[in-house]
Amino acid sequence: MKKQITVLALACTTFFSAAANAQFAKPEDAIKYRQSAKVLLASHFGRMVPVIKGEAPYDAEAIKENVALLNTLAALPWGAFGPGFEGGDSKSEVWTDTKGFDEKRENFKVAIQNLSTAADSADLAQLKAAFGKAGQSCKSCHDSYRKD
Ligand code: ASC
């Protein structure tokens, strides 16, 4: 029974991933989607800067809520970098060096997971460290795969 549920869950995951990739009728739609996701990511990332810099009080609950949103947002852009969706500010290396791009994506995922752990800890020092690493992860991917 448990095995059947697992198989069913995997089948659903595959189905929905494929369906998610098919959401874009033309490359411009995918470009707009991933850029929109990045606008929201940058907003929810950037609004924590005053707290990280010590210019605003640390409200652990507010940060946790914001990081929960970041977790959701961080999952969004990637399906819009699929085959045939070249363009926008992306370098062609996104599509020619998929291994390297996947590594950056994975690093980012881990960085955001670590940011969640840090937000949950309610320890500002831990939050600052994880925030810095997440920012580095954004920058490192942009340096390699985004046009200037
Ligand atoms: C942001 C944003 C990025 C990253 C990066 C961090 O808020 O828009 O691209 O942080 O600048 O180095």
Tab-separated table of C-alpha atoms and ligand atoms in Angstrom:
chain	number	residue	atom	x	y	z
A	1	MET	CA	0.000	0.000	0.000
A	2	LYS	CA	2.714	2.392	1.068
A	3	LYS	CA	4.689	1.493	-2.054
A	4	GLN	CA	1.658	2.139	-4.259
A	5	ILE	CA	1.216	5.568	-2.704
A	6	THR	CA	4.881	6.346	-3.307
A	7	VAL	CA	4.615	5.279	-6.948
A	8	LEU	CA	1.459	7.348	-7.357
A	9	ALA	CA	3.118	10.363	-5.719
A	10	LEU	CA	6.098	10.068	-8.057
A	11	ALA	CA	3.818	9.772	-11.068
A	12	CYS	CA	1.965	12.922	-9.978
A	13	THR	CA	5.230	14.784	-9.476
A	14	THR	CA	6.370	13.840	-12.969
A	15	PHE	CA	3.019	14.758	-14.440
A	16	PHE	CA	2.816	18.138	-12.729
A	17	SER	CA	6.435	19.012	-13.544
A	18	ALA	CA	5.777	18.290	-17.193
A	19	ALA	CA	2.536	20.264	-17.033
A	20	ALA	CA	4.345	23.127	-15.324
A	21	ASN	CA	6.911	23.236	-18.119
A	22	ALA	CA	4.190	23.336	-20.722
A	23	GLN	CA	2.651	26.493	-19.290
A	24	PHE	CA	4.506	28.822	-21.637
A	25	ALA	CA	3.116	29.210	-25.124
A	26	LYS	CA	6.119	31.218	-26.315
A	27	PRO	CA	9.613	32.062	-25.023
A	28	GLU	CA	8.600	35.638	-24.140
A	29	ASP	CA	6.050	34.251	-21.678
A	30	ALA	CA	8.728	32.185	-19.955
A	31	ILE	CA	11.108	35.164	-19.879
A	32	LYS	CA	8.419	37.389	-18.361
A	33	TYR	CA	7.579	34.705	-15.803
A	34	ARG	CA	11.134	34.157	-14.601
A	35	GLN	CA	11.838	37.902	-14.518
A	36	SER	CA	8.676	38.479	-12.484
A	37	ALA	CA	9.711	35.776	-10.029
A	38	LYS	CA	13.118	37.441	-9.660
A	39	VAL	CA	11.516	40.839	-9.011
A	40	LEU	CA	9.588	39.311	-6.101
A	41	LEU	CA	12.637	37.392	-4.887
A	42	ALA	CA	14.728	40.572	-4.928
A	43	SER	CA	11.993	42.462	-3.063
A	44	HIS	CA	11.632	39.873	-0.305
A	45	PHE	CA	15.384	39.426	-0.075
A	46	GLY	CA	16.168	43.127	-0.110
A	47	ARG	CA	13.615	44.102	2.530
A	48	MET	CA	15.631	42.181	5.119
A	49	VAL	CA	18.738	44.309	4.531
A	50	PRO	CA	17.942	46.950	7.201
A	51	VAL	CA	17.611	44.198	9.822
A	52	ILE	CA	20.835	42.528	8.667
A	53	LYS	CA	22.628	45.887	8.831
A	54	GLY	CA	21.263	46.604	12.304
A	55	GLU	CA	19.325	49.615	11.011
A	56	ALA	CA	15.943	48.118	11.901
A	57	PRO	CA	14.924	46.012	14.924
A	58	TYR	CA	15.020	42.243	14.527
A	59	ASP	CA	11.462	40.926	14.546
A	60	ALA	CA	12.029	37.171	14.357
A	61	GLU	CA	8.416	36.370	13.434
A	62	ALA	CA	8.326	38.894	10.585
A	63	ILE	CA	11.621	37.538	9.239
A	64	LYS	CA	10.313	33.970	9.440
A	65	GLU	CA	7.228	34.901	7.439
A	66	ASN	CA	9.354	36.684	4.860
A	67	VAL	CA	11.754	33.752	4.541
A	68	ALA	CA	8.803	31.381	4.116
A	69	LEU	CA	7.762	33.476	1.113
A	70	LEU	CA	11.327	33.381	-0.198
A	71	ASN	CA	11.216	29.596	0.008
A	72	THR	CA	8.193	29.508	-2.246
A	73	LEU	CA	9.499	32.165	-4.619
A	74	ALA	CA	12.892	30.469	-4.891
A	75	ALA	CA	11.246	27.457	-6.529
A	76	LEU	CA	9.566	29.473	-9.281
A	77	PRO	CA	12.087	30.685	-11.887
A	78	TRP	CA	13.641	27.372	-12.889
A	79	GLY	CA	10.879	25.813	-14.989
A	80	ALA	CA	10.978	28.960	-17.103
A	81	PHE	CA	14.595	28.264	-18.122
A	82	GLY	CA	13.587	25.175	-20.086
A	83	PRO	CA	14.664	24.254	-23.617
A	84	GLY	CA	13.677	26.856	-26.189
A	85	PHE	CA	13.242	29.661	-23.637
A	86	GLU	CA	16.532	31.411	-24.400
A	87	GLY	CA	16.630	35.178	-24.222
A	88	GLY	CA	16.022	38.072	-21.869
A	89	ASP	CA	19.073	38.841	-19.760
A	90	SER	CA	20.185	35.214	-19.742
A	91	LYS	CA	23.468	34.222	-21.342
A	92	SER	CA	23.248	31.321	-23.778
A	93	GLU	CA	25.414	29.339	-21.326
A	94	VAL	CA	22.254	28.640	-19.308
A	95	TRP	CA	21.306	26.258	-22.134
A	96	THR	CA	24.755	25.101	-23.220
A	97	ASP	CA	26.212	24.545	-19.741
A	98	THR	CA	23.195	22.980	-18.060
A	99	LYS	CA	25.372	21.107	-15.561
A	100	GLY	CA	26.926	24.334	-14.301
A	101	PHE	CA	23.566	26.090	-14.187
A	102	ASP	CA	21.996	23.175	-12.284
A	103	GLU	CA	24.814	23.415	-9.727
A	104	LYS	CA	24.091	27.114	-9.177
A	105	ARG	CA	20.413	26.342	-8.805
A	106	GLU	CA	21.178	23.620	-6.261
A	107	ASN	CA	23.520	25.946	-4.331
A	108	PHE	CA	20.774	28.529	-4.215
A	109	LYS	CA	18.249	25.973	-2.971
A	110	VAL	CA	20.594	24.942	-0.162
A	111	ALA	CA	21.327	28.595	0.678
A	112	ILE	CA	17.609	29.338	0.999
A	113	GLN	CA	17.083	26.205	3.111
A	114	ASN	CA	19.899	27.375	5.395
A	115	LEU	CA	18.288	30.802	5.553
A	116	SER	CA	15.069	29.130	6.742
A	117	THR	CA	16.938	27.233	9.430
A	118	ALA	CA	18.583	30.465	10.526
A	119	ALA	CA	15.251	32.342	10.574
A	120	ASP	CA	13.739	29.544	12.676
A	121	SER	CA	16.615	29.774	15.141
A	122	ALA	CA	15.733	33.440	15.807
A	123	ASP	CA	19.476	34.032	16.213
A	124	LEU	CA	20.467	37.236	14.450
A	125	ALA	CA	24.124	36.248	14.026
A	126	GLN	CA	23.075	33.014	12.308
A	127	LEU	CA	20.592	34.918	10.166
A	128	LYS	CA	23.263	37.401	9.061
A	129	ALA	CA	25.643	34.612	8.059
A	130	ALA	CA	22.961	32.717	6.113
A	131	PHE	CA	21.747	35.920	4.469
A	132	GLY	CA	25.270	36.700	3.277
A	133	LYS	CA	25.669	33.222	1.810
A	134	ALA	CA	22.307	33.428	0.042
A	135	GLY	CA	23.307	36.791	-1.467
A	136	GLN	CA	26.596	35.297	-2.638
A	137	SER	CA	24.654	32.474	-4.253
A	138	CYS	CA	22.478	34.958	-6.195
A	139	LYS	CA	25.551	36.893	-7.290
A	140	SER	CA	27.583	33.856	-8.267
A	141	CYS	CA	24.865	32.643	-10.648
A	142	HIS	CA	24.324	36.141	-12.073
A	143	ASP	CA	28.092	36.549	-12.644
A	144	SER	CA	28.175	33.371	-14.727
A	145	TYR	CA	24.786	33.279	-16.428
A	146	ARG	CA	23.325	36.777	-16.637
A	147	LYS	CA	24.313	39.395	-19.168
A	148	ASP	CA	25.664	42.629	-17.618
B	1	ASC	C1	19.398	41.038	-4.287
B	1	ASC	C2	19.315	40.962	-5.684
B	1	ASC	C3	20.329	40.199	-6.109
B	1	ASC	C4	21.116	39.724	-4.974
B	1	ASC	C5	22.567	40.043	-5.117
B	1	ASC	C6	23.318	39.728	-3.854
B	1	ASC	O1	18.616	41.608	-3.555
B	1	ASC	O2	18.424	41.511	-6.472
B	1	ASC	O3	20.586	39.880	-7.343
B	1	ASC	O4	20.503	40.342	-3.839
B	1	ASC	O5	22.729	41.396	-5.402
B	1	ASC	O6	24.666	39.890	-4.074
